[in-house]
C-alpha cells in the first residue's frame, strides 16, 4: 500500500500510509471503546473535509482508504470508509459496523434545511441503538443523541439494511459504488 500511495501521490502519500500503519500498531490491544475513540479522532483530525469536485474533479467519487489517507482530504463517505476499514483491521466484527446514509439537518435547531450525509454506525450488541462516528463532530454519540440525523439506509459486507432494520433486506452487491470501491482497494493491494 505504501508503494502505491507513494507512486500515485508522492512522498506525502507514502508518509500518510506510514503514519496510519504506526497508529494501527498502537491501537491494537486497546478496548473496542478506546479503538473507536482513537480511530474517529485520528481521521477527524488528519483528513480535511473537501467535496469530491475539489479533490477528485468528479461530482461523486468514493475514495479508497489509501486515497483518502494519501490525499489527506475527502468527503463524508471517504471518512466513513477509512474508519470502517481501520476498525475492521483492528478486529472489530463486521456485524457491529455499518455505513449509514442519513438526512442531516443543518443550520441548528428548528432548521428545515437537510442534506445527504454518511456516518459510521457501531452496534455494541444486536438490536441496540448504535453509536455514531461522524466527521462533523468530535464526540462519538448514541444515535438517540443525534436528532439532527435521520437514517435512510445502511450497509456493510453482510447486506443493505433499510431504516433501523436489524436484518439485511438485500445483498450489498446492489450498491454498485461499493463493488467498485472494493475492486479498486484490491488493485491497491488491500484485501478487505
JSON list of N, CA, C and O in Angstrom, two decimals, residues 85-139:
[
{"chain": "A", "resi": 85, "resn": "UNK", "atom": "N", "xyz": [-12.74, 0.50, 7.52]},
{"chain": "A", "resi": 85, "resn": "UNK", "atom": "CA", "xyz": [-11.71, -0.50, 7.23]},
{"chain": "A", "resi": 85, "resn": "UNK", "atom": "C", "xyz": [-10.60, -0.49, 8.29]},
{"chain": "A", "resi": 85, "resn": "UNK", "atom": "O", "xyz": [-10.01, -1.54, 8.56]},
{"chain": "A", "resi": 86, "resn": "UNK", "atom": "N", "xyz": [-10.36, 0.63, 8.91]},
{"chain": "A", "resi": 86, "resn": "UNK", "atom": "CA", "xyz": [-9.39, 0.66, 10.00]},
{"chain": "A", "resi": 86, "resn": "UNK", "atom": "C", "xyz": [-9.91, -0.14, 11.19]},
{"chain": "A", "resi": 86, "resn": "UNK", "atom": "O", "xyz": [-9.17, -0.95, 11.78]},
{"chain": "A", "resi": 87, "resn": "UNK", "atom": "N", "xyz": [-11.16, 0.04, 11.54]},
{"chain": "A", "resi": 87, "resn": "UNK", "atom": "CA", "xyz": [-11.75, -0.72, 12.65]},
{"chain": "A", "resi": 87, "resn": "UNK", "atom": "C", "xyz": [-11.82, -2.21, 12.32]},
{"chain": "A", "resi": 87, "resn": "UNK", "atom": "O", "xyz": [-11.58, -3.06, 13.19]},
{"chain": "A", "resi": 88, "resn": "UNK", "atom": "N", "xyz": [-12.13, -2.55, 11.08]},
{"chain": "A", "resi": 88, "resn": "UNK", "atom": "CA", "xyz": [-12.11, -3.97, 10.68]},
{"chain": "A", "resi": 88, "resn": "UNK", "atom": "C", "xyz": [-10.70, -4.53, 10.80]},
{"chain": "A", "resi": 88, "resn": "UNK", "atom": "O", "xyz": [-10.50, -5.65, 11.25]},
{"chain": "A", "resi": 89, "resn": "UNK", "atom": "N", "xyz": [-9.71, -3.74, 10.40]},
{"chain": "A", "resi": 89, "resn": "UNK", "atom": "CA", "xyz": [-8.30, -4.15, 10.51]},
{"chain": "A", "resi": 89, "resn": "UNK", "atom": "C", "xyz": [-7.93, -4.41, 11.97]},
{"chain": "A", "resi": 89, "resn": "UNK", "atom": "O", "xyz": [-7.11, -5.27, 12.27]},
{"chain": "A", "resi": 90, "resn": "UNK", "atom": "N", "xyz": [-8.54, -3.66, 12.87]},
{"chain": "A", "resi": 90, "resn": "UNK", "atom": "CA", "xyz": [-8.28, -3.84, 14.31]},
{"chain": "A", "resi": 90, "resn": "UNK", "atom": "C", "xyz": [-9.05, -5.01, 14.91]},
{"chain": "A", "resi": 90, "resn": "UNK", "atom": "O", "xyz": [-8.89, -5.32, 16.08]},
{"chain": "A", "resi": 91, "resn": "UNK", "atom": "N", "xyz": [-9.90, -5.66, 14.11]},
{"chain": "A", "resi": 91, "resn": "UNK", "atom": "CA", "xyz": [-10.60, -6.85, 14.57]},
{"chain": "A", "resi": 91, "resn": "UNK", "atom": "C", "xyz": [-12.03, -6.64, 15.03]},
{"chain": "A", "resi": 91, "resn": "UNK", "atom": "O", "xyz": [-12.65, -7.57, 15.55]},
{"chain": "A", "resi": 92, "resn": "UNK", "atom": "N", "xyz": [-12.57, -5.45, 14.85]},
{"chain": "A", "resi": 92, "resn": "UNK", "atom": "CA", "xyz": [-13.97, -5.25, 15.23]},
{"chain": "A", "resi": 92, "resn": "UNK", "atom": "C", "xyz": [-14.86, -6.01, 14.25]},
{"chain": "A", "resi": 92, "resn": "UNK", "atom": "O", "xyz": [-14.68, -5.93, 13.04]},
{"chain": "A", "resi": 93, "resn": "UNK", "atom": "N", "xyz": [-15.79, -6.75, 14.79]},
{"chain": "A", "resi": 93, "resn": "UNK", "atom": "CA", "xyz": [-16.63, -7.65, 13.99]},
{"chain": "A", "resi": 93, "resn": "UNK", "atom": "C", "xyz": [-17.47, -6.89, 12.97]},
{"chain": "A", "resi": 93, "resn": "UNK", "atom": "O", "xyz": [-17.98, -5.80, 13.24]},
{"chain": "A", "resi": 94, "resn": "UNK", "atom": "N", "xyz": [-17.62, -7.51, 11.82]},
{"chain": "A", "resi": 94, "resn": "UNK", "atom": "CA", "xyz": [-18.40, -6.95, 10.71]},
{"chain": "A", "resi": 94, "resn": "UNK", "atom": "C", "xyz": [-19.82, -6.57, 11.13]},
{"chain": "A", "resi": 94, "resn": "UNK", "atom": "O", "xyz": [-20.33, -5.52, 10.75]},
{"chain": "A", "resi": 95, "resn": "UNK", "atom": "N", "xyz": [-20.46, -7.43, 11.91]},
{"chain": "A", "resi": 95, "resn": "UNK", "atom": "CA", "xyz": [-21.86, -7.18, 12.26]},
{"chain": "A", "resi": 95, "resn": "UNK", "atom": "C", "xyz": [-22.04, -6.02, 13.24]},
{"chain": "A", "resi": 95, "resn": "UNK", "atom": "O", "xyz": [-23.15, -5.61, 13.52]},
{"chain": "A", "resi": 96, "resn": "UNK", "atom": "N", "xyz": [-20.95, -5.46, 13.72]},
{"chain": "A", "resi": 96, "resn": "UNK", "atom": "CA", "xyz": [-21.03, -4.30, 14.62]},
{"chain": "A", "resi": 96, "resn": "UNK", "atom": "C", "xyz": [-20.92, -2.97, 13.87]},
{"chain": "A", "resi": 96, "resn": "UNK", "atom": "O", "xyz": [-21.14, -1.92, 14.48]},
{"chain": "A", "resi": 97, "resn": "UNK", "atom": "N", "xyz": [-20.55, -3.01, 12.62]},
{"chain": "A", "resi": 97, "resn": "UNK", "atom": "CA", "xyz": [-20.29, -1.78, 11.86]},
{"chain": "A", "resi": 97, "resn": "UNK", "atom": "C", "xyz": [-21.19, -1.68, 10.63]},
{"chain": "A", "resi": 97, "resn": "UNK", "atom": "O", "xyz": [-21.37, -2.66, 9.91]},
{"chain": "A", "resi": 98, "resn": "UNK", "atom": "N", "xyz": [-21.72, -0.48, 10.40]},
{"chain": "A", "resi": 98, "resn": "UNK", "atom": "CA", "xyz": [-22.49, -0.22, 9.18]},
{"chain": "A", "resi": 98, "resn": "UNK", "atom": "C", "xyz": [-22.23, 1.21, 8.72]},
{"chain": "A", "resi": 98, "resn": "UNK", "atom": "O", "xyz": [-22.15, 2.14, 9.52]},
{"chain": "A", "resi": 99, "resn": "UNK", "atom": "N", "xyz": [-22.10, 1.35, 7.41]},
{"chain": "A", "resi": 99, "resn": "UNK", "atom": "CA", "xyz": [-22.04, 2.67, 6.80]},
{"chain": "A", "resi": 99, "resn": "UNK", "atom": "C", "xyz": [-23.48, 3.11, 6.64]},
{"chain": "A", "resi": 99, "resn": "UNK", "atom": "O", "xyz": [-24.28, 2.39, 6.04]},
{"chain": "A", "resi": 100, "resn": "UNK", "atom": "N", "xyz": [-23.83, 4.27, 7.18]},
{"chain": "A", "resi": 100, "resn": "UNK", "atom": "CA", "xyz": [-25.23, 4.68, 7.25]},
{"chain": "A", "resi": 100, "resn": "UNK", "atom": "C", "xyz": [-25.45, 6.01, 6.52]},
{"chain": "A", "resi": 100, "resn": "UNK", "atom": "O", "xyz": [-24.85, 7.02, 6.89]},
{"chain": "A", "resi": 101, "resn": "UNK", "atom": "N", "xyz": [-26.30, 5.94, 5.49]},
{"chain": "A", "resi": 101, "resn": "UNK", "atom": "CA", "xyz": [-26.75, 7.18, 4.84]},
{"chain": "A", "resi": 101, "resn": "UNK", "atom": "C", "xyz": [-27.82, 7.80, 5.70]},
{"chain": "A", "resi": 101, "resn": "UNK", "atom": "O", "xyz": [-28.74, 7.11, 6.16]},
{"chain": "A", "resi": 102, "resn": "UNK", "atom": "N", "xyz": [-27.71, 9.09, 5.92]},
{"chain": "A", "resi": 102, "resn": "UNK", "atom": "CA", "xyz": [-28.68, 9.83, 6.73]},
{"chain": "A", "resi": 102, "resn": "UNK", "atom": "C", "xyz": [-29.07, 11.11, 6.01]},
{"chain": "A", "resi": 102, "resn": "UNK", "atom": "O", "xyz": [-28.39, 11.55, 5.08]},
{"chain": "A", "resi": 103, "resn": "UNK", "atom": "N", "xyz": [-30.18, 11.69, 6.46]},
{"chain": "A", "resi": 103, "resn": "UNK", "atom": "CA", "xyz": [-30.52, 13.07, 6.12]},
{"chain": "A", "resi": 103, "resn": "UNK", "atom": "C", "xyz": [-30.08, 13.87, 7.34]},
{"chain": "A", "resi": 103, "resn": "UNK", "atom": "O", "xyz": [-30.56, 13.62, 8.45]},
{"chain": "A", "resi": 104, "resn": "UNK", "atom": "N", "xyz": [-29.15, 14.78, 7.15]},
{"chain": "A", "resi": 104, "resn": "UNK", "atom": "CA", "xyz": [-28.63, 15.58, 8.25]},
{"chain": "A", "resi": 104, "resn": "UNK", "atom": "C", "xyz": [-29.26, 16.97, 8.22]},
{"chain": "A", "resi": 104, "resn": "UNK", "atom": "O", "xyz": [-29.20, 17.65, 7.19]},
{"chain": "A", "resi": 105, "resn": "UNK", "atom": "N", "xyz": [-29.87, 17.35, 9.31]},
{"chain": "A", "resi": 105, "resn": "UNK", "atom": "CA", "xyz": [-30.41, 18.69, 9.43]},
{"chain": "A", "resi": 105, "resn": "UNK", "atom": "C", "xyz": [-29.26, 19.64, 9.74]},
{"chain": "A", "resi": 105, "resn": "UNK", "atom": "O", "xyz": [-28.48, 19.39, 10.66]},
{"chain": "A", "resi": 106, "resn": "UNK", "atom": "N", "xyz": [-29.13, 20.66, 8.93]},
{"chain": "A", "resi": 106, "resn": "UNK", "atom": "CA", "xyz": [-28.05, 21.64, 9.12]},
{"chain": "A", "resi": 106, "resn": "UNK", "atom": "C", "xyz": [-28.65, 23.00, 9.43]},
{"chain": "A", "resi": 106, "resn": "UNK", "atom": "O", "xyz": [-29.79, 23.29, 9.07]},
{"chain": "A", "resi": 107, "resn": "UNK", "atom": "N", "xyz": [-27.89, 23.82, 10.13]},
{"chain": "A", "resi": 107, "resn": "UNK", "atom": "CA", "xyz": [-28.38, 25.16, 10.44]},
{"chain": "A", "resi": 107, "resn": "UNK", "atom": "C", "xyz": [-28.92, 25.31, 11.84]},
{"chain": "A", "resi": 107, "resn": "UNK", "atom": "O", "xyz": [-29.49, 26.34, 12.17]},
{"chain": "A", "resi": 108, "resn": "UNK", "atom": "N", "xyz": [-28.80, 24.28, 12.67]},
{"chain": "A", "resi": 108, "resn": "UNK", "atom": "CA", "xyz": [-29.22, 24.38, 14.06]},
{"chain": "A", "resi": 108, "resn": "UNK", "atom": "C", "xyz": [-30.66, 23.97, 14.30]},
{"chain": "A", "resi": 108, "resn": "UNK", "atom": "O", "xyz": [-31.40, 23.64, 13.37]},
{"chain": "A", "resi": 109, "resn": "UNK", "atom": "N", "xyz": [-31.06, 24.00, 15.58]},
{"chain": "A", "resi": 109, "resn": "UNK", "atom": "CA", "xyz": [-32.42, 23.59, 15.96]},
{"chain": "A", "resi": 109, "resn": "UNK", "atom": "C", "xyz": [-33.47, 24.42, 15.23]},
{"chain": "A", "resi": 109, "resn": "UNK", "atom": "O", "xyz": [-33.32, 25.63, 15.07]},
{"chain": "A", "resi": 110, "resn": "UNK", "atom": "N", "xyz": [-34.51, 23.76, 14.79]},
{"chain": "A", "resi": 110, "resn": "UNK", "atom": "CA", "xyz": [-35.60, 24.44, 14.10]},
{"chain": "A", "resi": 110, "resn": "UNK", "atom": "C", "xyz": [-35.37, 24.64, 12.61]},
{"chain": "A", "resi": 110, "resn": "UNK", "atom": "O", "xyz": [-36.26, 25.09, 11.90]},
{"chain": "A", "resi": 111, "resn": "UNK", "atom": "N", "xyz": [-34.18, 24.29, 12.13]},
{"chain": "A", "resi": 111, "resn": "UNK", "atom": "CA", "xyz": [-33.89, 24.45, 10.70]},
{"chain": "A", "resi": 111, "resn": "UNK", "atom": "C", "xyz": [-34.65, 23.40, 9.90]},
{"chain": "A", "resi": 111, "resn": "UNK", "atom": "O", "xyz": [-34.86, 22.27, 10.35]},
{"chain": "A", "resi": 112, "resn": "UNK", "atom": "N", "xyz": [-35.07, 23.76, 8.71]},
{"chain": "A", "resi": 112, "resn": "UNK", "atom": "CA", "xyz": [-35.72, 22.81, 7.81]},
{"chain": "A", "resi": 112, "resn": "UNK", "atom": "C", "xyz": [-34.79, 22.40, 6.67]},
{"chain": "A", "resi": 112, "resn": "UNK", "atom": "O", "xyz": [-35.20, 21.72, 5.75]},
{"chain": "A", "resi": 113, "resn": "UNK", "atom": "N", "xyz": [-33.53, 22.82, 6.75]},
{"chain": "A", "resi": 113, "resn": "UNK", "atom": "CA", "xyz": [-32.55, 22.51, 5.71]},
{"chain": "A", "resi": 113, "resn": "UNK", "atom": "C", "xyz": [-31.89, 21.17, 6.05]},
{"chain": "A", "resi": 113, "resn": "UNK", "atom": "O", "xyz": [-31.40, 20.98, 7.17]},
{"chain": "A", "resi": 114, "resn": "UNK", "atom": "N", "xyz": [-31.90, 20.26, 5.09]},
{"chain": "A", "resi": 114, "resn": "UNK", "atom": "CA", "xyz": [-31.22, 18.98, 5.31]},
{"chain": "A", "resi": 114, "resn": "UNK", "atom": "C", "xyz": [-30.41, 18.62, 4.08]},
{"chain": "A", "resi": 114, "resn": "UNK", "atom": "O", "xyz": [-30.65, 19.12, 2.98]},
{"chain": "A", "resi": 115, "resn": "UNK", "atom": "N", "xyz": [-29.44, 17.75, 4.30]},
{"chain": "A", "resi": 115, "resn": "UNK", "atom": "CA", "xyz": [-28.59, 17.29, 3.21]},
{"chain": "A", "resi": 115, "resn": "UNK", "atom": "C", "xyz": [-28.25, 15.83, 3.40]},
{"chain": "A", "resi": 115, "resn": "UNK", "atom": "O", "xyz": [-28.29, 15.32, 4.52]},
{"chain": "A", "resi": 116, "resn": "UNK", "atom": "N", "xyz": [-27.91, 15.17, 2.31]},
{"chain": "A", "resi": 116, "resn": "UNK", "atom": "CA", "xyz": [-27.46, 13.78, 2.38]},
{"chain": "A", "resi": 116, "resn": "UNK", "atom": "C", "xyz": [-26.09, 13.76, 3.06]},
{"chain": "A", "resi": 116, "resn": "UNK", "atom": "O", "xyz": [-25.25, 14.64, 2.83]},
{"chain": "A", "resi": 117, "resn": "UNK", "atom": "N", "xyz": [-25.91, 12.74, 3.90]},
{"chain": "A", "resi": 117, "resn": "UNK", "atom": "CA", "xyz": [-24.67, 12.64, 4.66]},
{"chain": "A", "resi": 117, "resn": "UNK", "atom": "C", "xyz": [-24.45, 11.16, 4.97]},
{"chain": "A", "resi": 117, "resn": "UNK", "atom": "O", "xyz": [-25.39, 10.36, 4.95]},
{"chain": "A", "resi": 118, "resn": "UNK", "atom": "N", "xyz": [-23.22, 10.76, 5.24]},
{"chain": "A", "resi": 118, "resn": "UNK", "atom": "CA", "xyz": [-22.93, 9.39, 5.65]},
{"chain": "A", "resi": 118, "resn": "UNK", "atom": "C", "xyz": [-22.13, 9.40, 6.95]},
{"chain": "A", "resi": 118, "resn": "UNK", "atom": "O", "xyz": [-21.24, 10.24, 7.13]},
{"chain": "A", "resi": 119, "resn": "UNK", "atom": "N", "xyz": [-22.49, 8.48, 7.83]},
{"chain": "A", "resi": 119, "resn": "UNK", "atom": "CA", "xyz": [-21.79, 8.29, 9.11]},
{"chain": "A", "resi": 119, "resn": "UNK", "atom": "C", "xyz": [-21.48, 6.80, 9.26]},
{"chain": "A", "resi": 119, "resn": "UNK", "atom": "O", "xyz": [-22.05, 5.96, 8.55]},
{"chain": "A", "resi": 120, "resn": "UNK", "atom": "N", "xyz": [-20.61, 6.49, 10.21]},
{"chain": "A", "resi": 120, "resn": "UNK", "atom": "CA", "xyz": [-20.34, 5.09, 10.55]},
{"chain": "A", "resi": 120, "resn": "UNK", "atom": "C", "xyz": [-21.09, 4.77, 11.83]},
{"chain": "A", "resi": 120, "resn": "UNK", "atom": "O", "xyz": [-20.97, 5.49, 12.82]},
{"chain": "A", "resi": 121, "resn": "UNK", "atom": "N", "xyz": [-21.88, 3.71, 11.80]},
{"chain": "A", "resi": 121, "resn": "UNK", "atom": "CA", "xyz": [-22.64, 3.28, 12.98]},
{"chain": "A", "resi": 121, "resn": "UNK", "atom": "C", "xyz": [-21.97, 2.05, 13.58]},
{"chain": "A", "resi": 121, "resn": "UNK", "atom": "O", "xyz": [-21.56, 1.13, 12.86]},
{"chain": "A", "resi": 122, "resn": "UNK", "atom": "N", "xyz": [-21.85, 2.06, 14.91]},
{"chain": "A", "resi": 122, "resn": "UNK", "atom": "CA", "xyz": [-21.27, 0.95, 15.65]},
{"chain": "A", "resi": 122, "resn": "UNK", "atom": "C", "xyz": [-22.34, 0.39, 16.58]},
{"chain": "A", "resi": 122, "resn": "UNK", "atom": "O", "xyz": [-22.92, 1.13, 17.38]},
{"chain": "A", "resi": 123, "resn": "UNK", "atom": "N", "xyz": [-22.61, -0.90, 16.46]},
{"chain": "A", "resi": 123, "resn": "UNK", "atom": "CA", "xyz": [-23.61, -1.58, 17.28]},
{"chain": "A", "resi": 123, "resn": "UNK", "atom": "C", "xyz": [-22.90, -2.41, 18.33]},
{"chain": "A", "resi": 123, "resn": "UNK", "atom": "O", "xyz": [-22.36, -3.47, 18.02]},
{"chain": "A", "resi": 124, "resn": "UNK", "atom": "N", "xyz": [-22.91, -1.96, 19.61]},
{"chain": "A", "resi": 124, "resn": "UNK", "atom": "CA", "xyz": [-22.25, -2.73, 20.66]},
{"chain": "A", "resi": 124, "resn": "UNK", "atom": "C", "xyz": [-22.87, -4.13, 20.83]},
{"chain": "A", "resi": 124, "resn": "UNK", "atom": "O", "xyz": [-22.20, -5.05, 21.27]},
{"chain": "A", "resi": 125, "resn": "UNK", "atom": "N", "xyz": [-24.14, -4.26, 20.48]},
{"chain": "A", "resi": 125, "resn": "UNK", "atom": "CA", "xyz": [-24.85, -5.54, 20.53]},
{"chain": "A", "resi": 125, "resn": "UNK", "atom": "C", "xyz": [-25.98, -5.46, 19.49]},
{"chain": "A", "resi": 125, "resn": "UNK", "atom": "O", "xyz": [-26.41, -4.36, 19.14]},
{"chain": "A", "resi": 126, "resn": "UNK", "atom": "N", "xyz": [-26.45, -6.62, 19.02]},
{"chain": "A", "resi": 126, "resn": "UNK", "atom": "CA", "xyz": [-27.55, -6.59, 18.05]},
{"chain": "A", "resi": 126, "resn": "UNK", "atom": "C", "xyz": [-28.79, -5.92, 18.67]},
{"chain": "A", "resi": 126, "resn": "UNK", "atom": "O", "xyz": [-29.02, -5.98, 19.87]},
{"chain": "A", "resi": 127, "resn": "UNK", "atom": "N", "xyz": [-29.56, -5.27, 17.82]},
{"chain": "A", "resi": 127, "resn": "UNK", "atom": "CA", "xyz": [-30.84, -4.66, 18.21]},
{"chain": "A", "resi": 127, "resn": "UNK", "atom": "C", "xyz": [-30.73, -3.60, 19.31]},
{"chain": "A", "resi": 127, "resn": "UNK", "atom": "O", "xyz": [-31.66, -3.41, 20.09]},
{"chain": "A", "resi": 128, "resn": "UNK", "atom": "N", "xyz": [-29.58, -2.94, 19.39]},
{"chain": "A", "resi": 128, "resn": "UNK", "atom": "CA", "xyz": [-29.45, -1.81, 20.32]},
{"chain": "A", "resi": 128, "resn": "UNK", "atom": "C", "xyz": [-29.21, -0.54, 19.49]},
{"chain": "A", "resi": 128, "resn": "UNK", "atom": "O", "xyz": [-28.85, -0.61, 18.33]},
{"chain": "A", "resi": 129, "resn": "UNK", "atom": "N", "xyz": [-29.42, 0.59, 20.11]},
{"chain": "A", "resi": 129, "resn": "UNK", "atom": "CA", "xyz": [-29.17, 1.86, 19.46]},
{"chain": "A", "resi": 129, "resn": "UNK", "atom": "C", "xyz": [-27.67, 1.98, 19.19]},
{"chain": "A", "resi": 129, "resn": "UNK", "atom": "O", "xyz": [-26.86, 1.79, 20.10]},
{"chain": "A", "resi": 130, "resn": "UNK", "atom": "N", "xyz": [-27.30, 2.28, 17.95]},
{"chain": "A", "resi": 130, "resn": "UNK", "atom": "CA", "xyz": [-25.87, 2.35, 17.64]},
{"chain": "A", "resi": 130, "resn": "UNK", "atom": "C", "xyz": [-25.22, 3.65, 18.12]},
{"chain": "A", "resi": 130, "resn": "UNK", "atom": "O", "xyz": [-25.90, 4.64, 18.39]},
{"chain": "A", "resi": 131, "resn": "UNK", "atom": "N", "xyz": [-23.91, 3.61, 18.17]},
{"chain": "A", "resi": 131, "resn": "UNK", "atom": "CA", "xyz": [-23.10, 4.80, 18.38]},
{"chain": "A", "resi": 131, "resn": "UNK", "atom": "C", "xyz": [-22.76, 5.36, 17.00]},
{"chain": "A", "resi": 131, "resn": "UNK", "atom": "O", "xyz": [-22.61, 4.59, 16.04]},
{"chain": "A", "resi": 132, "resn": "UNK", "atom": "N", "xyz": [-22.61, 6.67, 16.90]},
{"chain": "A", "resi": 132, "resn": "UNK", "atom": "CA", "xyz": [-22.37, 7.31, 15.61]},
{"chain": "A", "resi": 132, "resn": "UNK", "atom": "C", "xyz": [-20.99, 7.94, 15.59]},
{"chain": "A", "resi": 132, "resn": "UNK", "atom": "O", "xyz": [-20.66, 8.78, 16.44]},
{"chain": "A", "resi": 133, "resn": "UNK", "atom": "N", "xyz": [-20.18, 7.54, 14.61]},
{"chain": "A", "resi": 133, "resn": "UNK", "atom": "CA", "xyz": [-18.88, 8.15, 14.34]},
{"chain": "A", "resi": 133, "resn": "UNK", "atom": "C", "xyz": [-19.08, 9.05, 13.14]},
{"chain": "A", "resi": 133, "resn": "UNK", "atom": "O", "xyz": [-19.49, 8.59, 12.07]},
{"chain": "A", "resi": 134, "resn": "UNK", "atom": "N", "xyz": [-18.81, 10.34, 13.30]},
{"chain": "A", "resi": 134, "resn": "UNK", "atom": "CA", "xyz": [-19.16, 11.33, 12.30]},
{"chain": "A", "resi": 134, "resn": "UNK", "atom": "C", "xyz": [-17.99, 12.30, 12.12]},
{"chain": "A", "resi": 134, "resn": "UNK", "atom": "O", "xyz": [-17.34, 12.66, 13.10]},
{"chain": "A", "resi": 135, "resn": "UNK", "atom": "N", "xyz": [-17.76, 12.73, 10.91]},
{"chain": "A", "resi": 135, "resn": "UNK", "atom": "CA", "xyz": [-16.70, 13.72, 10.69]},
{"chain": "A", "resi": 135, "resn": "UNK", "atom": "C", "xyz": [-17.15, 15.13, 11.05]},
{"chain": "A", "resi": 135, "resn": "UNK", "atom": "O", "xyz": [-16.34, 16.04, 11.14]},
{"chain": "A", "resi": 136, "resn": "UNK", "atom": "N", "xyz": [-18.45, 15.34, 11.30]},
{"chain": "A", "resi": 136, "resn": "UNK", "atom": "CA", "xyz": [-18.95, 16.67, 11.62]},
{"chain": "A", "resi": 136, "resn": "UNK", "atom": "C", "xyz": [-18.74, 17.06, 13.08]},
{"chain": "A", "resi": 136, "resn": "UNK", "atom": "O", "xyz": [-18.69, 18.25, 13.40]},
{"chain": "A", "resi": 137, "resn": "UNK", "atom": "N", "xyz": [-18.64, 16.06, 13.96]},
{"chain": "A", "resi": 137, "resn": "UNK", "atom": "CA", "xyz": [-18.43, 16.34, 15.38]},
{"chain": "A", "resi": 137, "resn": "UNK", "atom": "C", "xyz": [-17.35, 15.41, 15.92]},
{"chain": "A", "resi": 137, "resn": "UNK", "atom": "O", "xyz": [-17.15, 14.30, 15.41]},
{"chain": "A", "resi": 138, "resn": "UNK", "atom": "N", "xyz": [-16.67, 15.84, 16.95]},
{"chain": "A", "resi": 138, "resn": "UNK", "atom": "CA", "xyz": [-15.56, 15.07, 17.53]},
{"chain": "A", "resi": 138, "resn": "UNK", "atom": "C", "xyz": [-16.06, 13.89, 18.35]},
{"chain": "A", "resi": 138, "resn": "UNK", "atom": "O", "xyz": [-15.51, 12.80, 18.28]},
{"chain": "A", "resi": 139, "resn": "UNK", "atom": "N", "xyz": [-17.11, 14.11, 19.14]},
{"chain": "A", "resi": 139, "resn": "UNK", "atom": "CA", "xyz": [-17.60, 13.08, 20.05]},
{"chain": "A", "resi": 139, "resn": "UNK", "atom": "C", "xyz": [-18.30, 11.95, 19.32]},
{"chain": "A", "resi": 139, "resn": "UNK", "atom": "O", "xyz": [-18.97, 12.16, 18.32]}
]
